[in-house]
Coordinates of C-alpha atoms in Angstrom, one line a residue:
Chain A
X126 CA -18.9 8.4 21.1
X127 CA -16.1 6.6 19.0
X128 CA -13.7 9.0 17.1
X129 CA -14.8 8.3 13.1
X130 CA -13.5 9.4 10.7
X131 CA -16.4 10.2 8.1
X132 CA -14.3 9.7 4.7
X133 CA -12.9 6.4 5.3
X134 CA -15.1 5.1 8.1
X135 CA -11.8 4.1 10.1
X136 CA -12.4 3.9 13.5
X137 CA -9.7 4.8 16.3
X138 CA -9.7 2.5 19.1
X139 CA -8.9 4.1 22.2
X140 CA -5.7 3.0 24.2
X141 CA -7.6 1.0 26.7
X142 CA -9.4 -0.5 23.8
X143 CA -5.8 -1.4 22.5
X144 CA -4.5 -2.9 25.6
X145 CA -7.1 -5.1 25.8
X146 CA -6.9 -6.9 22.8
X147 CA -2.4 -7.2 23.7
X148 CA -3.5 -8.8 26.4
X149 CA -6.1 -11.6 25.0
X150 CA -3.8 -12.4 21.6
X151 CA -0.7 -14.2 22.3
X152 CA 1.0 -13.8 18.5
X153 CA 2.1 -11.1 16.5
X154 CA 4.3 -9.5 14.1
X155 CA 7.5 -7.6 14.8
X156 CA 9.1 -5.6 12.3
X157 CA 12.6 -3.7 12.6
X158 CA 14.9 -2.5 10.6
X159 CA 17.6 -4.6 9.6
X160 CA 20.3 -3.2 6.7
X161 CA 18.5 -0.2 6.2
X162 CA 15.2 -2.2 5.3
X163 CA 12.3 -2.8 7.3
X164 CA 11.7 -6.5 8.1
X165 CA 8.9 -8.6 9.9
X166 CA 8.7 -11.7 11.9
X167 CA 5.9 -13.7 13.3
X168 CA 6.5 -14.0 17.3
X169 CA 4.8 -15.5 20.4
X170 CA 4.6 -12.6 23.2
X171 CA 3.2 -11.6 25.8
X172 CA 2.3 -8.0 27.9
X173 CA 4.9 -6.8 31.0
X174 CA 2.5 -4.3 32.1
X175 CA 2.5 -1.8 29.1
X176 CA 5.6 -3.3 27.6
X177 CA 5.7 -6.5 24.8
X178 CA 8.4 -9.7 25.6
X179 CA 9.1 -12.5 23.1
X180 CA 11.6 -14.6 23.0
X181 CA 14.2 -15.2 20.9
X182 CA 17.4 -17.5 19.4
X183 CA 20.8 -15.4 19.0
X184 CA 19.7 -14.0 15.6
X185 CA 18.6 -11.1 13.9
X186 CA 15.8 -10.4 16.1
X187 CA 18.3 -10.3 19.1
X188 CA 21.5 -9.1 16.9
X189 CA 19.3 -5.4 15.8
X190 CA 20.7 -4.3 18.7
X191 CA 19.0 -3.0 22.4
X192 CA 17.2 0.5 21.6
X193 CA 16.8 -0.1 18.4
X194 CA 13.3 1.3 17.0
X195 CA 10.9 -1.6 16.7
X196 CA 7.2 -2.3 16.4
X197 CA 4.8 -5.2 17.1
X198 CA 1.3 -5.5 15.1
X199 CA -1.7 -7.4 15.9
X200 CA -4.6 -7.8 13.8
X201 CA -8.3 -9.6 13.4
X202 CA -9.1 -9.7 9.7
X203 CA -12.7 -11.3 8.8
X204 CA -12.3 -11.3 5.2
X205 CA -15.9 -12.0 4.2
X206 CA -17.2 -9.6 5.8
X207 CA -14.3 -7.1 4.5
X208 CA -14.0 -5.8 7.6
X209 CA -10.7 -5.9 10.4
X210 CA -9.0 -3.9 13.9
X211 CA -5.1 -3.5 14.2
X212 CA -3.0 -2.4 16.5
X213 CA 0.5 -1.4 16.8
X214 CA 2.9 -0.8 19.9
X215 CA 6.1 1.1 18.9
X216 CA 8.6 1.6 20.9
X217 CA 12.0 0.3 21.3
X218 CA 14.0 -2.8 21.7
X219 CA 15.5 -3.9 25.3
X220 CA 17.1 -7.5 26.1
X221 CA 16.1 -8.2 29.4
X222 CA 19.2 -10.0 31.2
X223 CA 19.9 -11.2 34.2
X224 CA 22.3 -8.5 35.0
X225 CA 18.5 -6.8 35.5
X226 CA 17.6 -9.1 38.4
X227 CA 14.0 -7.6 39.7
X228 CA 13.1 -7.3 35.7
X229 CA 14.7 -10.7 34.9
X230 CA 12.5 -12.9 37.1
X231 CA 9.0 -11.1 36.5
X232 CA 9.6 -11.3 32.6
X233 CA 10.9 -14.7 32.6
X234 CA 7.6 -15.7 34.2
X235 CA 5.3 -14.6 31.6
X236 CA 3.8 -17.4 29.5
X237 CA 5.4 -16.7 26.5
X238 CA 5.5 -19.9 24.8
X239 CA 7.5 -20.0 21.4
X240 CA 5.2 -22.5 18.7
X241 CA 8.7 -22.9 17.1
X242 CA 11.0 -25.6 19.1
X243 CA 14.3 -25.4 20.3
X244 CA 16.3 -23.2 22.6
X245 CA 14.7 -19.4 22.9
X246 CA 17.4 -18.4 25.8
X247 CA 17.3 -14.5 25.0
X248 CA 14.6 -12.6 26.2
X249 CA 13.2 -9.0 24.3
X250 CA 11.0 -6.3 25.2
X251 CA 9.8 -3.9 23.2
X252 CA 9.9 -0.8 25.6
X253 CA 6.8 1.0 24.7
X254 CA 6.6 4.5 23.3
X255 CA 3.2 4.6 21.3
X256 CA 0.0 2.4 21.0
X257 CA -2.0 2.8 18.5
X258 CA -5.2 1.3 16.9
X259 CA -7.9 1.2 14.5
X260 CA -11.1 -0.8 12.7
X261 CA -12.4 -0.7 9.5
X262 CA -15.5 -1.4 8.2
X263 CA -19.1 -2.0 9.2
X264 CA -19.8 -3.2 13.0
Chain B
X216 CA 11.5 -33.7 0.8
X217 CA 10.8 -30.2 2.6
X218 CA 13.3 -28.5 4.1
X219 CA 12.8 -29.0 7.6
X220 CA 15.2 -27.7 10.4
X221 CA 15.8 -30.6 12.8
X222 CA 16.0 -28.8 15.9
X223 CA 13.6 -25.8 15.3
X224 CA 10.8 -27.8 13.8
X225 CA 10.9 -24.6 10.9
X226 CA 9.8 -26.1 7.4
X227 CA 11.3 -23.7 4.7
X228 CA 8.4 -22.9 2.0
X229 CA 9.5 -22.8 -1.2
X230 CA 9.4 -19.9 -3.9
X231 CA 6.2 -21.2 -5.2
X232 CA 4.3 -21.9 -2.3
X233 CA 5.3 -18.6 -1.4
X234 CA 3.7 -17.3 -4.5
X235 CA 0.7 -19.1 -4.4
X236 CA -0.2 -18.3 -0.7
X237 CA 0.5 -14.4 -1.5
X238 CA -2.0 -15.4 -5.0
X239 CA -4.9 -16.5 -2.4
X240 CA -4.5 -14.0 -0.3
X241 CA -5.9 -10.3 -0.7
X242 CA -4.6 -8.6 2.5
X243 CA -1.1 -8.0 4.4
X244 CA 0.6 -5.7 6.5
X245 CA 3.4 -3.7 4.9
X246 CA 6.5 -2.6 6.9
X247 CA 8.1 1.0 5.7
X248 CA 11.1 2.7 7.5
X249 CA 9.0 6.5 8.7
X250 CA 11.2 8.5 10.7
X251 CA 14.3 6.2 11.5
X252 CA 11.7 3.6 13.0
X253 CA 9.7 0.5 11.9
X254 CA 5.9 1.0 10.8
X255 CA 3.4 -1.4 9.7
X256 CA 0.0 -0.9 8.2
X257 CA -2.6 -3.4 7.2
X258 CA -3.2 -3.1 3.2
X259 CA -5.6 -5.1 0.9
X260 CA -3.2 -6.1 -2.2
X261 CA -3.2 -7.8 -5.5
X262 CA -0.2 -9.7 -7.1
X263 CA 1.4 -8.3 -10.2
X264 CA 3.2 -10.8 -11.5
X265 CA 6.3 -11.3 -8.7
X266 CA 5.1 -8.0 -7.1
X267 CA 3.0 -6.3 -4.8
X268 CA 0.2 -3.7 -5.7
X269 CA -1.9 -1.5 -2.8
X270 CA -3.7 1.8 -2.9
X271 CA -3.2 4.4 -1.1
X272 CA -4.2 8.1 0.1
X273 CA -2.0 10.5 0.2
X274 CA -0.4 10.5 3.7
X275 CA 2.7 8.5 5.0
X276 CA 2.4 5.5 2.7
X277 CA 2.8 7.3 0.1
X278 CA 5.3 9.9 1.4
X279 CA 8.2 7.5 2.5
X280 CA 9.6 8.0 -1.1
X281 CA 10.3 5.7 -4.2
X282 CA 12.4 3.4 -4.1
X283 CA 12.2 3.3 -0.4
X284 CA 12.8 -0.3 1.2
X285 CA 9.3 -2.3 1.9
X286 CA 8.2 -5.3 2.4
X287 CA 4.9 -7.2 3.4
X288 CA 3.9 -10.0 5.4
X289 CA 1.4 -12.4 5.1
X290 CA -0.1 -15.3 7.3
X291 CA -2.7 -18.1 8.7
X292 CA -1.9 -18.8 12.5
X293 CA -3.9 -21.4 14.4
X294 CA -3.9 -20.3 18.1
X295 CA -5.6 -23.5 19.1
X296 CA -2.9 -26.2 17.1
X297 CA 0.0 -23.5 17.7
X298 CA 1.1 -23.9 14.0
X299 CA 1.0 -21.2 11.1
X300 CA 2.9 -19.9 8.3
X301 CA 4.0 -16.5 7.4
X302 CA 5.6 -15.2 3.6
X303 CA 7.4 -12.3 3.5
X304 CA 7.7 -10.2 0.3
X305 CA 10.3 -7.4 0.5
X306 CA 11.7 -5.4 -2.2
X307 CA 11.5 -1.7 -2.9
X308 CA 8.2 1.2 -2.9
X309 CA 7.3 2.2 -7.1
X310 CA 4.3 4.7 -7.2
X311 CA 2.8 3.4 -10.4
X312 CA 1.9 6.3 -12.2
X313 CA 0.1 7.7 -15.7
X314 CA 3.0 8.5 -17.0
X315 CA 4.2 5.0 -17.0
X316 CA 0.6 4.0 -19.4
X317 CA 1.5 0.4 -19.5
X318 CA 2.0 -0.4 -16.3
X319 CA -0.7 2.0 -15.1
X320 CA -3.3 0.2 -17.1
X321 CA -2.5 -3.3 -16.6
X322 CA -2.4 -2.5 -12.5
X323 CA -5.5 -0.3 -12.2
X324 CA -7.0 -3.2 -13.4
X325 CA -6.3 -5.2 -10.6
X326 CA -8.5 -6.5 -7.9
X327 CA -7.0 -4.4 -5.2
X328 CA -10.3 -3.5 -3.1
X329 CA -10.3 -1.7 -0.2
X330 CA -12.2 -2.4 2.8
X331 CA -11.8 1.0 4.2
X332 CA -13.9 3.9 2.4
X333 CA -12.7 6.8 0.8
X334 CA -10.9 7.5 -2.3
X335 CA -7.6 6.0 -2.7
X336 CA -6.0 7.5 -6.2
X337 CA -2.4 6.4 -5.8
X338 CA -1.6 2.8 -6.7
X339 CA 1.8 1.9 -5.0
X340 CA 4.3 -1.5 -5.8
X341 CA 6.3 -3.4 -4.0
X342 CA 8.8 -4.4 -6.4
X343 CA 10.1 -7.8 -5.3
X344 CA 13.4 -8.6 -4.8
X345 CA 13.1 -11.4 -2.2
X346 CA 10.6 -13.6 -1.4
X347 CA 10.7 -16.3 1.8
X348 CA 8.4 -18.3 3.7
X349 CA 8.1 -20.2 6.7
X350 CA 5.8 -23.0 9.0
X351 CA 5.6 -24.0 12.3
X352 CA 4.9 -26.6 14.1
X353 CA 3.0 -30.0 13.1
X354 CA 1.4 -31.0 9.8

């Protein structure tokens, strides 16, 4: 029996539900907070177990700052049929360094593969606190 | 001749292209500052002039506050060719209201069209101050 909600007809997925669907995309959105404002950036990731890891230039992305709050959204949107799923994993920012040794060489493993070129040397997790998810719509 | 960064492969879109891809499209994920951390939530939108419209319940949306910082993202990604583009609008949260009867009229006309059920009374803005763009990758 799925949780929904009779108003809006807004399904919650369940956390398993969520998980899966991390695991099978391999792009999504970050946002932070940088200035005081909230900002968002497309990134290739990947799942360390529960956790998220992109990669990253020196930049903002890297330059917010390790525990800083942070969030990562992924979505399938069929807009014909006006109906879509997101989900968002909150948590907080951690640069995984070699300092970290065990961490360091089971991150850098993943197949995180940047669709942008050049150097990505710094790698970011986003330590997870929450997942969350829902689907709208018909089906 | 696009601005292309040499060693990122990043093409820079322009202000217009920005506007036109946010003109096509009719759904986004806004990001809002809740609680000292990042949040994003998928919205279906309309463009008023250089800014952003959405409905919304009552509920956190709505709650973070005029005048709070905001911005939304928009995107096509191609998982197969690893290219895609993103636009971000940011700028700042405006609860259009009746009290403002000019504005009210002109953006409860708009197209914005929920996919989820349910009423949705309150008409928010993002009121633009920044607009940018990026691709990735070939073509």
């Amino acid at each position: 029996m799925k949780p929904v909600d009779a108003r809006t007809r807004i399904e919650v997925l369940d956390h398993a539900t969520c998980m899966k669907l991390l695991a099978e995309d391999v792009v999504g959105r970050v946002a932070v907070i940088a200035g005081g404002s909230p900002m968002i950036f497309v990134v290739n990731y990947a799942l360390d177990g529960s956790d998220v890891v992109f990669r990253s230039e020196a930049g903002t992305k890297v330059d917010i700052g390790v525990r800083a709050p942070a969030c990562i959204e992924i979505d399938g949107l069929d807009r014909e049929a006006r109906t879509g799923w997101s989900v968002v994993l909150a948590g907080r920012l951690d640069e995984v360094t070699r300092y970290d040794n065990a961490t360091w060489e089971r991150v850098t493993q993943l197949p995180v593969d940047p669709w942008a070129a050049g150097d990505k040397p710094r790698w970011m997790r986003i330590v997870a606190d929450t997942v969350t998810g829902r689907r709208v719509g018909p089906g």
